[in-house]
Amino acid sequence: MTQVKPVPLLNAANVLTVVRMVLVPVFVLCVVASRMTHDAWQLAAGLTFIVASATDYVDGWIARAHNLVTSFGKVADPIADKALTGAALVLLSFYDQVPWWVTAVILVREWGVTALRFWVIRHGVMPASRGGKAKTALQILAIGWYLTPLPQGLAQIGPWLMAAAVVVTVVTGADYVMRAIRIRRESLARGGGAVLPGPGAAPAVAPQADEPVA
């Protein structure tokens, strides 16, 4: 029987995840330095956010394309995503750019879906949906729009983008709740949790992140 080669912890996908985690405090410092009034620092914050967000897509693609999925990546990747998005929304609300209720709704949904995934992990994988990916793209676009110093006419598009992001966030959150309940119910009907792979079995593929985790 062919021995499955273990995936090294130090690989390109995990390095990018760590880079994203390191960029979170850099991003926070740029926003604080800008106070959302200094164009240069604000632009630096926006670029840092976009670069960090881009690593999320790249590390997920590398992990799946080259079979570099690790336990560290499964845990660290969603944490890095939520930390980046959460920090951006909290800071935008702190500087009166985005209403606090918007930040609360999005963060409750994000962490709630992560909790749902852990809740059903014994029963099956809950992969990212197309709606979840659209939600992520809208959030990144809306946050990036707010962070970028723009002329008044263009800046007024920001609230509309954020409103669209909130709607898709709530709708996809409800969809994930129903999917989680269905996965758990079907698993229990079959007689319990998901069957774990035995020795020598191929490792299970981690759920795609929709941010791209959810």
Coordinates of C-alpha atoms in Angstrom, one line a residue:
M1 CA 0.0 0.0 0.0
T2 CA 1.4 3.4 -1.0
Q3 CA 2.4 5.5 2.0
V4 CA 0.8 8.9 2.0
K5 CA 3.5 11.6 2.2
P6 CA 2.8 14.0 5.0
V7 CA 2.3 17.6 4.0
P8 CA 5.1 19.8 5.4
L9 CA 3.9 22.5 7.8
L10 CA 6.3 25.0 6.2
N11 CA 4.8 25.4 2.7
A12 CA 3.8 28.3 0.4
A13 CA 0.1 28.3 1.4
N14 CA 0.9 28.5 5.1
V15 CA 3.5 31.2 4.6
L16 CA 0.9 33.3 2.8
T17 CA -1.5 32.8 5.7
V18 CA 1.1 33.9 8.2
V19 CA 1.9 36.9 6.0
R20 CA -1.8 37.9 6.1
M21 CA -1.8 37.6 9.9
V22 CA 1.3 39.8 10.1
L23 CA -0.3 42.4 7.8
V24 CA -3.3 42.8 10.1
P25 CA -1.5 44.9 12.7
V26 CA 0.3 46.8 9.9
F27 CA -3.1 47.6 8.4
V28 CA -4.4 48.7 11.8
L29 CA -1.4 51.0 12.4
C30 CA -2.0 52.6 8.9
V31 CA -5.7 53.3 9.6
V32 CA -4.9 54.7 13.1
A33 CA -2.2 56.9 11.6
S34 CA -4.6 58.1 8.9
R35 CA -7.5 58.8 11.3
M36 CA -9.4 58.5 8.0
T37 CA -8.4 62.1 7.2
H38 CA -4.8 61.8 6.0
D39 CA -4.9 60.7 2.4
A40 CA -1.4 59.1 2.2
W41 CA -1.9 56.9 5.3
Q42 CA -5.4 56.1 4.2
L43 CA -4.1 54.9 0.8
A44 CA -1.4 52.8 2.5
A45 CA -4.2 51.2 4.7
G46 CA -6.3 50.5 1.6
L47 CA -3.3 48.9 -0.3
T48 CA -2.4 46.8 2.8
F49 CA -6.0 45.6 3.1
I50 CA -6.2 44.7 -0.6
V51 CA -2.8 42.8 -0.6
A52 CA -3.8 40.9 2.6
S53 CA -7.2 40.0 1.1
A54 CA -5.5 38.8 -2.1
T55 CA -3.3 36.4 -0.2
D56 CA -6.4 34.7 1.0
Y57 CA -7.4 33.7 -2.5
V58 CA -3.8 32.8 -3.5
D59 CA -3.0 30.6 -0.5
G60 CA -6.3 28.7 -0.9
W61 CA -5.6 28.1 -4.5
I62 CA -2.1 26.9 -3.8
A63 CA -3.2 24.6 -1.0
R64 CA -5.9 22.9 -3.2
A65 CA -3.8 22.8 -6.4
H66 CA -0.7 21.3 -4.8
N67 CA -2.4 19.3 -2.0
L68 CA -0.8 21.4 0.7
V69 CA -3.7 21.3 3.1
T70 CA -2.6 21.2 6.8
S71 CA -4.3 21.3 10.2
F72 CA -2.5 24.6 10.8
G73 CA -3.9 26.1 7.6
K74 CA -7.4 24.9 8.4
V75 CA -7.4 26.8 11.7
A76 CA -5.1 29.8 10.9
D77 CA -6.7 30.7 7.5
P78 CA -10.2 31.5 8.8
I79 CA -8.8 33.2 11.8
A80 CA -6.6 35.5 9.6
D81 CA -9.6 36.2 7.4
K82 CA -11.9 37.2 10.3
A83 CA -9.2 39.2 12.0
L84 CA -8.6 41.3 8.9
T85 CA -12.2 41.9 8.1
G86 CA -13.1 42.4 11.7
A87 CA -10.3 44.9 12.3
A88 CA -11.3 46.9 9.1
L89 CA -15.0 47.1 10.1
V90 CA -14.3 48.0 13.7
L91 CA -11.9 50.8 12.7
L92 CA -14.3 52.1 10.0
S93 CA -17.1 52.3 12.7
F94 CA -14.7 53.8 15.2
Y95 CA -14.0 56.6 12.8
D96 CA -17.7 57.1 12.0
Q97 CA -17.4 55.7 8.4
V98 CA -19.7 52.7 8.9
P99 CA -22.6 52.4 11.3
W100 CA -21.8 50.1 14.3
W101 CA -24.8 47.9 13.6
V102 CA -23.4 47.1 10.2
T103 CA -20.2 45.9 11.8
A104 CA -22.1 43.9 14.4
V105 CA -24.3 42.2 11.8
I106 CA -21.3 41.2 9.6
L107 CA -19.1 40.0 12.5
V108 CA -21.9 38.0 14.1
R109 CA -22.5 36.3 10.8
E110 CA -18.8 35.6 10.1
W111 CA -18.0 34.1 13.5
G112 CA -21.4 32.3 13.5
V113 CA -20.6 30.5 10.3
T114 CA -17.2 29.5 11.6
A115 CA -18.9 28.1 14.7
L116 CA -21.4 26.2 12.5
R117 CA -18.5 24.6 10.6
F118 CA -17.0 23.3 13.8
W119 CA -20.5 22.2 15.0
V120 CA -21.0 19.9 12.0
I121 CA -17.4 18.9 11.4
R122 CA -18.0 15.4 12.7
H123 CA -20.9 15.0 10.3
G124 CA -19.6 16.4 7.1
V125 CA -17.9 19.2 5.2
M126 CA -19.7 22.5 4.6
P127 CA -18.0 23.9 1.5
A128 CA -18.1 27.5 0.4
S129 CA -21.1 28.4 -1.7
R130 CA -21.1 30.8 -4.6
G131 CA -23.1 33.2 -2.5
G132 CA -20.5 33.1 0.2
K133 CA -17.8 33.9 -2.3
A134 CA -19.9 36.8 -3.7
K135 CA -20.3 38.0 -0.1
T136 CA -16.5 38.0 0.4
A137 CA -15.9 39.9 -2.8
L138 CA -18.5 42.5 -1.9
Q139 CA -17.1 43.0 1.6
I140 CA -13.6 43.4 0.3
L141 CA -14.8 45.9 -2.4
A142 CA -16.9 47.9 0.1
I143 CA -14.2 48.1 2.7
G144 CA -11.5 48.9 0.1
W145 CA -13.8 51.7 -1.2
Y146 CA -14.2 53.2 2.2
L147 CA -10.5 53.1 2.8
T148 CA -9.5 54.7 -0.4
P149 CA -9.5 58.5 -0.5
L150 CA -11.9 59.3 -3.3
P151 CA -13.7 62.4 -4.7
Q152 CA -17.0 63.1 -3.1
G153 CA -19.1 61.7 -6.0
L154 CA -17.3 58.3 -6.0
A155 CA -17.1 58.1 -2.2
Q156 CA -20.9 58.2 -2.1
I157 CA -21.0 54.8 -3.8
G158 CA -19.4 53.3 -0.7
P159 CA -22.6 53.0 1.4
W160 CA -24.4 51.3 -1.5
L161 CA -21.6 48.7 -1.8
M162 CA -21.7 48.1 2.0
A163 CA -25.5 47.8 1.9
A164 CA -25.2 45.2 -0.8
A165 CA -22.5 43.4 1.2
V166 CA -24.8 43.4 4.3
V167 CA -27.7 41.9 2.4
V168 CA -25.7 39.1 0.8
T169 CA -23.9 38.5 4.2
V170 CA -27.3 38.0 5.9
V171 CA -28.8 35.9 3.2
T172 CA -25.8 33.6 2.8
G173 CA -25.6 33.3 6.6
A174 CA -29.2 32.0 6.8
D175 CA -28.3 29.6 3.9
Y176 CA -25.3 28.2 5.9
V177 CA -27.5 27.7 8.9
M178 CA -30.0 25.6 6.9
R179 CA -27.1 23.7 5.3
A180 CA -25.5 22.9 8.6
I181 CA -28.8 21.6 10.0
R182 CA -29.4 19.5 7.0
I183 CA -25.8 18.0 7.0
R184 CA -26.2 17.1 10.7
R185 CA -29.7 15.7 10.3
E186 CA -28.7 13.5 7.4
S187 CA -25.5 12.3 9.2
L188 CA -27.5 11.3 12.3
A189 CA -30.1 9.6 10.1
R190 CA -27.2 7.5 8.7
G191 CA -26.1 6.6 12.2
G192 CA -23.7 9.2 13.5
G193 CA -20.6 11.2 12.6
A194 CA -18.6 11.1 9.4
V195 CA -16.3 8.1 9.0
L196 CA -12.7 8.9 9.7
P197 CA -10.1 7.7 7.2
G198 CA -8.1 4.7 8.2
P199 CA -4.4 4.2 8.1
G200 CA -3.0 4.8 4.6
A201 CA -6.2 6.5 3.4
A202 CA -5.9 9.6 1.4
P203 CA -6.3 12.8 3.5
A204 CA -9.7 14.5 3.3
V205 CA -9.8 17.7 1.4
A206 CA -10.4 20.7 3.6
P207 CA -13.5 22.8 2.9
Q208 CA -12.9 25.7 0.7
A209 CA -12.7 28.9 2.4
D210 CA -15.3 31.4 1.3
E211 CA -13.4 34.4 2.2
P212 CA -12.7 32.5 0.3
V213 CA -13.8 30.8 3.5
A214 CA -17.5 31.5 3.9

